[in-house]
């Protein structure tokens, strides 16, 4: 079942349950996926669907950080709920240890030895971890391993 089909089914369920908050998030996700489908000109592949979901999740996490800085508790709680809904559609996240192991293996595979090889490692590791690990965690772990 494609992401759009899943979102449509979940949208109907949320409507029947009169869950307005979840419904609004699902509608935003569906709109983002449909816009991406229009821009690429074909049905989305799993990787493209994952890219859309990752982008939406990142936007919400960035907003959450800003709202927390500004002490906007009303917006923080709503944003956390949105993040939970988006995460339901994401693949299972890897643990920090699993991420470190994948990055360590990639560092060895590309022969990286110093911070100068940071870009080479990131370009090799991100496709492996796309949607399964937070980009900030990956970035920081690569920096730590190359230090």
mmCIF file of C-alpha atoms in Angstrom:
data_model
loop_
_atom_site.group_PDB
_atom_site.id
_atom_site.type_symbol
_atom_site.label_atom_id
_atom_site.label_comp_id
_atom_site.label_asym_id
_atom_site.label_seq_id
_atom_site.Cartn_x
_atom_site.Cartn_y
_atom_site.Cartn_z
ATOM 1 C CA UNK A 1 0.000 0.000 0.000
ATOM 2 C CA UNK A 2 1.474 3.364 -0.996
ATOM 3 C CA UNK A 3 1.820 6.281 1.380
ATOM 4 C CA UNK A 4 -1.050 8.169 -0.274
ATOM 5 C CA UNK A 5 -3.365 5.174 0.064
ATOM 6 C CA UNK A 6 -2.398 4.748 3.713
ATOM 7 C CA UNK A 7 -2.930 8.445 4.403
ATOM 8 C CA UNK A 8 -6.342 8.371 2.710
ATOM 9 C CA UNK A 9 -7.445 5.377 4.778
ATOM 10 C CA UNK A 10 -6.161 6.974 7.999
ATOM 11 C CA UNK A 11 -7.846 10.235 7.053
ATOM 12 C CA UNK A 12 -11.200 8.455 6.826
ATOM 13 C CA UNK A 13 -10.591 6.812 10.200
ATOM 14 C CA UNK A 14 -9.719 10.161 11.797
ATOM 15 C CA UNK A 15 -12.849 11.734 10.291
ATOM 16 C CA UNK A 16 -15.068 8.980 11.680
ATOM 17 C CA UNK A 17 -13.401 9.334 15.096
ATOM 18 C CA UNK A 18 -13.809 13.135 14.895
ATOM 19 C CA UNK A 19 -10.099 13.526 15.696
ATOM 20 C CA UNK A 20 -9.533 16.979 14.211
ATOM 21 C CA UNK A 21 -5.881 17.316 15.275
ATOM 22 C CA UNK A 22 -4.771 14.035 13.724
ATOM 23 C CA UNK A 23 -6.893 14.720 10.660
ATOM 24 C CA UNK A 24 -5.206 18.081 10.046
ATOM 25 C CA UNK A 25 -1.718 16.524 10.264
ATOM 26 C CA UNK A 26 -2.683 13.682 7.919
ATOM 27 C CA UNK A 27 -4.100 16.207 5.459
ATOM 28 C CA UNK A 28 -0.835 18.185 5.557
ATOM 29 C CA UNK A 29 1.168 15.002 4.938
ATOM 30 C CA UNK A 30 -1.105 13.986 2.083
ATOM 31 C CA UNK A 31 -0.841 17.443 0.507
ATOM 32 C CA UNK A 32 2.960 17.350 0.774
ATOM 33 C CA UNK A 33 3.067 13.890 -0.818
ATOM 34 C CA UNK A 34 0.702 14.915 -3.620
ATOM 35 C CA UNK A 35 2.714 18.086 -4.302
ATOM 36 C CA UNK A 36 5.886 16.002 -4.517
ATOM 37 C CA UNK A 37 4.148 13.561 -6.862
ATOM 38 C CA UNK A 38 3.088 16.435 -9.126
ATOM 39 C CA UNK A 39 6.561 17.953 -9.138
ATOM 40 C CA UNK A 40 8.308 14.679 -10.052
ATOM 41 C CA UNK A 41 5.624 13.739 -12.571
ATOM 42 C CA UNK A 42 5.097 10.115 -11.533
ATOM 43 C CA UNK A 43 3.900 8.007 -8.606
ATOM 44 C CA UNK A 44 6.299 8.329 -5.702
ATOM 45 C CA UNK A 45 8.797 5.573 -5.011
ATOM 46 C CA UNK A 46 9.307 4.408 -1.428
ATOM 47 C CA UNK A 47 12.474 6.491 -1.231
ATOM 48 C CA UNK A 48 10.648 9.624 -2.422
ATOM 49 C CA UNK A 49 7.825 8.985 0.065
ATOM 50 C CA UNK A 50 10.405 8.643 2.818
ATOM 51 C CA UNK A 51 12.014 11.879 1.712
ATOM 52 C CA UNK A 52 8.682 13.724 2.006
ATOM 53 C CA UNK A 53 8.038 12.283 5.465
ATOM 54 C CA UNK A 54 11.566 13.098 6.624
ATOM 55 C CA UNK A 55 11.214 16.675 5.418
ATOM 56 C CA UNK A 56 7.873 17.114 7.214
ATOM 57 C CA UNK A 57 9.236 15.590 10.423
ATOM 58 C CA UNK A 58 12.334 17.796 10.326
ATOM 59 C CA UNK A 59 10.207 20.921 9.874
ATOM 60 C CA UNK A 60 8.133 20.020 12.916
ATOM 61 C CA UNK A 61 11.186 19.216 15.051
ATOM 62 C CA UNK A 62 12.790 22.526 14.079
ATOM 63 C CA UNK A 63 9.562 24.351 14.961
ATOM 64 C CA UNK A 64 9.409 22.515 18.276
ATOM 65 C CA UNK A 65 12.895 23.712 19.186
ATOM 66 C CA UNK A 66 11.949 27.303 18.354
ATOM 67 C CA UNK A 67 8.702 27.117 20.346
ATOM 68 C CA UNK A 68 10.549 25.693 23.361
ATOM 69 C CA UNK A 69 13.087 28.540 23.183
ATOM 70 C CA UNK A 70 10.245 31.065 23.137
ATOM 71 C CA UNK A 71 8.404 29.369 26.064
ATOM 72 C CA UNK A 72 5.281 28.802 23.975
ATOM 73 C CA UNK A 73 3.855 25.788 25.816
ATOM 74 C CA UNK A 74 0.585 25.979 23.873
ATOM 75 C CA UNK A 75 2.442 25.485 20.603
ATOM 76 C CA UNK A 76 4.923 22.975 22.062
ATOM 77 C CA UNK A 77 2.226 20.480 23.055
ATOM 78 C CA UNK A 78 0.456 20.779 19.682
ATOM 79 C CA UNK A 79 3.731 20.376 17.821
ATOM 80 C CA UNK A 80 4.650 17.258 19.836
ATOM 81 C CA UNK A 81 1.307 15.728 18.852
ATOM 82 C CA UNK A 82 2.043 16.489 15.179
ATOM 83 C CA UNK A 83 5.474 14.862 15.481
ATOM 84 C CA UNK A 84 3.893 11.712 16.954
ATOM 85 C CA UNK A 85 1.469 11.477 14.029
ATOM 86 C CA UNK A 86 4.224 11.932 11.419
ATOM 87 C CA UNK A 87 6.457 9.373 13.174
ATOM 88 C CA UNK A 88 3.732 6.721 12.743
ATOM 89 C CA UNK A 89 4.446 6.757 9.010
ATOM 90 C CA UNK A 90 8.250 6.700 9.335
ATOM 91 C CA UNK A 91 10.246 3.459 9.368
ATOM 92 C CA UNK A 92 11.549 2.267 12.731
ATOM 93 C CA UNK A 93 14.374 4.463 14.010
ATOM 94 C CA UNK A 94 17.789 2.964 14.683
ATOM 95 C CA UNK A 95 19.318 3.226 18.136
ATOM 96 C CA UNK A 96 22.309 5.461 18.738
ATOM 97 C CA UNK A 97 24.562 2.398 18.998
ATOM 98 C CA UNK A 98 23.329 1.007 15.668
ATOM 99 C CA UNK A 99 23.944 4.385 14.022
ATOM 100 C CA UNK A 100 27.495 4.527 15.449
ATOM 101 C CA UNK A 101 28.210 1.024 14.149
ATOM 102 C CA UNK A 102 26.968 1.802 10.624
ATOM 103 C CA UNK A 103 28.985 5.027 10.557
ATOM 104 C CA UNK A 104 32.121 3.275 11.861
ATOM 105 C CA UNK A 105 31.788 0.622 9.139
ATOM 106 C CA UNK A 106 31.314 3.339 6.511
ATOM 107 C CA UNK A 107 34.373 5.275 7.756
ATOM 108 C CA UNK A 108 36.461 2.119 7.321
ATOM 109 C CA UNK A 109 34.932 1.374 3.903
ATOM 110 C CA UNK A 110 35.705 4.810 2.443
ATOM 111 C CA UNK A 111 39.099 5.004 4.139
ATOM 112 C CA UNK A 112 38.361 8.257 5.968
ATOM 113 C CA UNK A 113 41.054 9.381 8.388
ATOM 114 C CA UNK A 114 40.504 13.047 9.220
ATOM 115 C CA UNK A 115 37.916 15.813 9.333
ATOM 116 C CA UNK A 116 38.780 16.578 5.720
ATOM 117 C CA UNK A 117 36.985 13.350 4.763
ATOM 118 C CA UNK A 118 33.741 14.445 6.449
ATOM 119 C CA UNK A 119 31.877 15.065 3.165
ATOM 120 C CA UNK A 120 32.968 11.748 1.721
ATOM 121 C CA UNK A 121 31.686 9.869 4.794
ATOM 122 C CA UNK A 122 28.390 11.796 4.937
ATOM 123 C CA UNK A 123 27.643 11.193 1.252
ATOM 124 C CA UNK A 124 28.289 7.463 1.749
ATOM 125 C CA UNK A 125 26.390 7.055 5.028
ATOM 126 C CA UNK A 126 23.251 9.170 4.517
ATOM 127 C CA UNK A 127 21.654 6.898 1.890
ATOM 128 C CA UNK A 128 22.074 3.972 4.316
ATOM 129 C CA UNK A 129 20.432 5.845 7.194
ATOM 130 C CA UNK A 130 17.837 7.924 5.347
ATOM 131 C CA UNK A 131 14.671 8.054 7.415
ATOM 132 C CA UNK A 132 16.065 5.687 10.028
ATOM 133 C CA UNK A 133 18.178 8.154 11.990
ATOM 134 C CA UNK A 134 18.114 11.849 12.786
ATOM 135 C CA UNK A 135 20.464 13.836 10.547
ATOM 136 C CA UNK A 136 21.845 15.810 13.492
ATOM 137 C CA UNK A 137 22.800 12.575 15.269
ATOM 138 C CA UNK A 138 24.496 11.252 12.125
ATOM 139 C CA UNK A 139 26.351 14.531 11.606
ATOM 140 C CA UNK A 140 27.606 14.677 15.199
ATOM 141 C CA UNK A 141 28.605 10.996 15.247
ATOM 142 C CA UNK A 142 30.626 11.359 12.040
ATOM 143 C CA UNK A 143 32.371 14.429 13.478
ATOM 144 C CA UNK A 144 33.172 12.535 16.696
ATOM 145 C CA UNK A 145 34.564 9.522 14.836
ATOM 146 C CA UNK A 146 36.748 11.658 12.560
ATOM 147 C CA UNK A 147 38.114 13.825 15.385
#
